[in-house]
Amino acid sequence: MAAWKVSDARPLKALQGENAKLKKLLAQAMFDNVKTMVTPVARREAVAHVRTTFEASERRACKVLGADRASVRYRGRRADDALVRARLRELAAIRRRFGYLHLLALTGREGLIMNHTKFRRLYREKRLQVRRRGGRKRALGTRAPLSIPQGANQRWGLDFLSDAFADGRRFRILAVVDDFTRECPALVADSSLPGLQVVRELDSIIAWRSRPTMCLSDDGTD
C-alpha cells in the first residue's frame, strides 16, 4: 500500500470538517425546535430522527431533546370502536329524530359504554346530525281575490276581541258583522267563548235573520 502524502490527506480532512459543520448546524436546528415539540408524537418523531441521523442511542437522544424515555416508548392501545360505530348507525336509522345524547343512552343500556365526547365525535363523523325542520310550506301561486258582497246577508265577518275589567278579570267578545250593510247582528261578551257557545249564538242569529252565503274569519287561534 503506497504511503499517503500530507497533500493527499488535506482534502479528506477538509471533507470531514465540512461534514462535522453540517451535522452541528443540523443539530442546532433540531435543538432550536425542541420548544415546538409539545406533543408525545412530535417528541417520538424527533427522537427517532436524531437516532437515525447521528447514530445516537435512545438514552442519549432523549437526554439531548429533554424527552421522557417512557413517553417515547409508549404505544397507545386504542379500543376497537367498530361495534359502537355499527350499533350507532343502526340506531340512528331507526330513531331518525334522536340526537347523540339519546343514542348514547340507548347504547349504554346495551352495555356499550363510551365517553360522551368520543361518542359525539363518532356521531359527527357519520354525519348523523338531526336536520332542523323547515317552516311551514306556503301555498304556491296566487290566491283568488274574495268576491265583494252585492247584498245583505251574503257574507258575515266573525271576529273575536279581548279586554279586561278594572280588577284585572278578562273577557272575550264575539262580533258578527254583515260585510255589505255593516250591521252587527250580534255582539256576545263572556268570560270565555268555547266553540259550542259560538255555534249556539250563530244558530240564534240564523233563526231570525236567515243563513248567510258565507262566513269569513281570520286565521287566529279562535
Short mmCIF file of C-alpha atoms in Angstrom, two decimals:
data_model
loop_
_atom_site.label_atom_id
_atom_site.label_comp_id
_atom_site.label_asym_id
_atom_site.label_seq_id
_atom_site.Cartn_x
_atom_site.Cartn_y
_atom_site.Cartn_z
CA MET A 1 0.00 0.00 0.00
CA ALA A 2 1.51 3.26 -1.05
CA ALA A 3 2.19 5.79 1.68
CA TRP A 4 -0.09 8.80 1.80
CA LYS A 5 1.42 12.18 1.41
CA VAL A 6 0.40 15.13 3.57
CA SER A 7 -1.05 16.80 0.49
CA ASP A 8 -3.35 13.79 -0.07
CA ALA A 9 -4.73 13.85 3.50
CA ARG A 10 -5.68 17.52 3.41
CA PRO A 11 -8.76 17.12 1.12
CA LEU A 12 -10.05 14.25 3.28
CA LYS A 13 -9.59 16.27 6.44
CA ALA A 14 -11.36 19.24 4.88
CA LEU A 15 -14.27 16.99 3.85
CA GLN A 16 -14.54 15.61 7.36
CA GLY A 17 -14.57 19.13 8.72
CA GLU A 18 -17.40 20.13 6.38
CA ASN A 19 -19.42 17.09 7.45
CA ALA A 20 -18.89 17.97 11.09
CA LYS A 21 -20.08 21.53 10.46
CA LEU A 22 -23.20 20.30 8.66
CA LYS A 23 -24.02 17.90 11.49
CA LYS A 24 -23.53 20.69 14.00
CA LEU A 25 -25.85 23.01 12.08
CA LEU A 26 -28.48 20.27 11.81
CA ALA A 27 -28.22 19.52 15.50
CA GLN A 28 -28.53 23.22 16.33
CA ALA A 29 -31.68 23.45 14.18
CA MET A 30 -33.14 20.43 15.96
CA PHE A 31 -32.39 21.91 19.38
CA ASP A 32 -34.00 25.22 18.38
CA ASN A 33 -37.22 23.37 17.58
CA VAL A 34 -37.41 21.48 20.86
CA LYS A 35 -39.88 24.01 22.30
CA THR A 36 -42.32 23.31 19.47
CA MET A 37 -42.38 19.58 20.22
CA VAL A 38 -45.15 19.71 22.79
CA THR A 39 -46.99 16.52 21.87
CA PRO A 40 -45.73 12.98 22.60
CA VAL A 41 -45.99 12.09 18.92
CA ALA A 42 -43.75 15.02 17.93
CA ARG A 43 -41.17 14.05 20.56
CA ARG A 44 -41.12 10.43 19.40
CA GLU A 45 -40.53 11.56 15.82
CA ALA A 46 -37.74 13.91 16.92
CA VAL A 47 -36.01 11.19 18.95
CA ALA A 48 -36.23 8.77 16.01
CA HIS A 49 -34.78 11.40 13.67
CA VAL A 50 -31.85 12.16 15.98
CA ARG A 51 -31.07 8.46 16.46
CA THR A 52 -31.10 7.83 12.70
CA THR A 53 -29.16 10.94 11.70
CA PHE A 54 -26.47 10.94 14.41
CA GLU A 55 -26.45 7.21 15.20
CA ALA A 56 -27.15 8.06 18.82
CA SER A 57 -28.64 5.79 21.43
CA GLU A 58 -32.18 6.24 22.67
CA ARG A 59 -30.91 7.37 26.08
CA ARG A 60 -28.64 10.00 24.51
CA ALA A 61 -31.31 11.30 22.11
CA CYS A 62 -33.89 11.60 24.90
CA LYS A 63 -31.43 13.42 27.14
CA VAL A 64 -30.50 15.92 24.42
CA LEU A 65 -34.12 16.60 23.45
CA GLY A 66 -35.43 16.59 27.00
CA ALA A 67 -37.89 13.79 26.26
CA ASP A 68 -39.02 11.16 28.73
CA ARG A 69 -37.99 7.66 27.68
CA ALA A 70 -41.20 6.10 28.98
CA SER A 71 -43.23 8.55 26.90
CA VAL A 72 -41.13 7.82 23.81
CA ARG A 73 -41.54 4.07 24.23
CA TYR A 74 -45.28 4.24 24.94
CA ARG A 75 -47.60 2.84 22.30
CA GLY A 76 -51.27 3.63 22.71
CA ARG A 77 -53.85 0.88 22.88
CA ARG A 78 -56.94 2.39 21.27
CA ALA A 79 -60.08 0.35 21.83
CA ASP A 80 -61.86 -1.05 18.82
CA ASP A 81 -64.90 1.16 18.12
CA ALA A 82 -66.26 -0.95 15.27
CA LEU A 83 -69.07 -2.40 17.39
CA VAL A 84 -70.15 1.00 18.68
CA ARG A 85 -69.98 2.51 15.19
CA ALA A 86 -72.13 -0.25 13.73
CA ARG A 87 -74.72 -0.05 16.50
CA LEU A 88 -74.78 3.74 16.30
CA ARG A 89 -75.53 3.56 12.58
CA GLU A 90 -78.34 1.05 13.18
CA LEU A 91 -79.99 3.05 15.97
CA ALA A 92 -79.73 6.31 14.02
CA ALA A 93 -81.53 4.68 11.08
CA ILE A 94 -84.34 3.56 13.39
CA ARG A 95 -84.55 6.69 15.56
CA ARG A 96 -84.15 9.39 12.96
CA ARG A 97 -85.16 12.26 15.26
CA PHE A 98 -82.85 11.22 18.13
CA GLY A 99 -79.77 13.30 18.87
CA TYR A 100 -76.45 11.91 20.03
CA LEU A 101 -77.37 12.06 23.73
CA HIS A 102 -80.45 9.89 23.21
CA LEU A 103 -78.42 7.45 21.11
CA LEU A 104 -75.69 7.41 23.77
CA ALA A 105 -78.29 6.43 26.37
CA LEU A 106 -79.60 3.63 24.14
CA THR A 107 -76.14 2.19 23.50
CA GLY A 108 -75.34 2.45 27.21
CA ARG A 109 -78.37 0.32 28.05
CA GLU A 110 -76.97 -2.34 25.73
CA GLY A 111 -73.65 -2.36 27.56
CA LEU A 112 -71.70 -0.28 25.02
CA ILE A 113 -70.20 2.27 27.40
CA MET A 114 -68.34 5.22 25.88
CA ASN A 115 -67.40 8.75 26.90
CA HIS A 116 -69.95 11.26 25.59
CA THR A 117 -67.25 13.41 23.97
CA LYS A 118 -65.88 10.49 21.96
CA PHE A 119 -69.41 9.32 21.14
CA ARG A 120 -70.25 12.78 19.82
CA ARG A 121 -67.14 12.71 17.62
CA LEU A 122 -68.21 9.38 16.10
CA TYR A 123 -71.73 10.75 15.69
CA ARG A 124 -70.45 13.71 13.70
CA GLU A 125 -68.03 11.62 11.63
CA LYS A 126 -71.02 9.59 10.41
CA ARG A 127 -72.92 12.82 9.63
CA LEU A 128 -75.90 11.69 11.68
CA GLN A 129 -76.89 15.13 12.95
CA VAL A 130 -80.64 15.66 13.02
CA ARG A 131 -81.67 18.15 10.40
CA ARG A 132 -83.76 21.05 11.54
CA ARG A 133 -87.27 21.04 10.28
CA GLY A 134 -88.11 23.87 7.95
CA GLY A 135 -91.01 26.21 8.37
CA ARG A 136 -94.49 25.51 7.18
CA LYS A 137 -94.71 25.39 3.42
CA ARG A 138 -96.71 28.17 1.92
CA ALA A 139 -99.23 27.64 -0.83
CA LEU A 140 -97.78 28.26 -4.26
CA GLY A 141 -99.39 30.52 -6.78
CA THR A 142 -101.74 33.43 -6.26
CA ARG A 143 -104.96 33.16 -4.35
CA ALA A 144 -108.22 34.18 -5.94
CA PRO A 145 -109.44 37.51 -4.52
CA LEU A 146 -112.54 37.46 -2.32
CA SER A 147 -115.73 38.38 -4.07
CA ILE A 148 -117.38 41.60 -2.95
CA PRO A 149 -120.85 41.02 -1.45
CA GLN A 150 -123.64 42.52 -3.57
CA GLY A 151 -126.39 42.42 -0.97
CA ALA A 152 -127.26 41.98 2.68
CA ASN A 153 -126.76 38.64 4.38
CA GLN A 154 -124.39 37.36 1.69
CA ARG A 155 -121.27 37.34 3.88
CA TRP A 156 -120.76 37.61 7.62
CA GLY A 157 -117.49 38.53 9.24
CA LEU A 158 -116.64 36.92 12.59
CA ASP A 159 -114.11 38.49 14.92
CA PHE A 160 -113.02 37.75 18.48
CA LEU A 161 -111.96 40.60 20.76
CA SER A 162 -110.41 40.54 24.21
CA ASP A 163 -110.33 43.07 27.05
CA ALA A 164 -110.17 43.27 30.85
CA PHE A 165 -112.10 44.89 33.71
CA ALA A 166 -110.53 47.30 36.16
CA ASP A 167 -109.94 44.45 38.63
CA GLY A 168 -107.95 42.51 36.01
CA ARG A 169 -110.57 39.92 35.06
CA ARG A 170 -110.51 39.28 31.33
CA PHE A 171 -113.45 38.74 29.00
CA ARG A 172 -114.00 37.86 25.35
CA ILE A 173 -116.32 39.38 22.75
CA LEU A 174 -117.70 37.74 19.61
CA ALA A 175 -118.58 40.31 16.96
CA VAL A 176 -120.70 39.28 13.96
CA VAL A 177 -120.81 41.88 11.17
CA ASP A 178 -122.65 41.90 7.83
CA ASP A 179 -119.91 42.85 5.34
CA PHE A 180 -122.38 44.56 2.98
CA THR A 181 -124.62 46.60 5.30
CA ARG A 182 -122.02 46.86 8.08
CA GLU A 183 -124.70 45.86 10.56
CA CYS A 184 -123.76 43.97 13.71
CA PRO A 185 -126.36 41.22 14.20
CA ALA A 186 -124.68 40.01 17.39
CA LEU A 187 -122.14 41.20 19.95
CA VAL A 188 -121.65 38.46 22.54
CA ALA A 189 -119.50 39.03 25.64
CA ASP A 190 -118.47 36.37 28.15
CA SER A 191 -115.54 35.27 30.29
CA SER A 192 -114.84 32.60 27.67
CA LEU A 193 -116.32 31.68 24.30
CA PRO A 194 -115.98 27.95 23.60
CA GLY A 195 -116.90 26.51 20.23
CA LEU A 196 -120.30 25.19 21.33
CA GLN A 197 -121.36 28.60 22.57
CA VAL A 198 -120.31 30.23 19.29
CA VAL A 199 -122.40 27.68 17.37
CA ARG A 200 -125.43 28.40 19.55
CA GLU A 201 -125.10 32.15 19.02
CA LEU A 202 -124.82 31.74 15.24
CA ASP A 203 -127.86 29.43 15.20
CA SER A 204 -129.90 32.01 17.10
CA ILE A 205 -128.96 34.73 14.58
CA ILE A 206 -129.81 32.46 11.63
CA ALA A 207 -133.20 31.71 13.20
CA TRP A 208 -134.38 35.32 12.78
CA ARG A 209 -132.09 36.59 10.02
CA SER A 210 -131.64 33.52 7.74
CA ARG A 211 -128.41 31.77 6.85
CA PRO A 212 -125.63 33.78 5.10
CA THR A 213 -123.96 32.57 1.91
CA MET A 214 -120.51 32.74 3.50
CA CYS A 215 -118.86 33.29 6.89
CA LEU A 216 -115.41 34.85 6.98
CA SER A 217 -112.98 34.75 9.91
CA ASP A 218 -109.26 35.37 10.39
CA ASP A 219 -106.59 32.70 10.98
CA GLY A 220 -106.26 33.35 14.70
CA THR A 221 -106.33 30.75 17.48
CA ASP A 222 -110.09 31.11 17.83
#
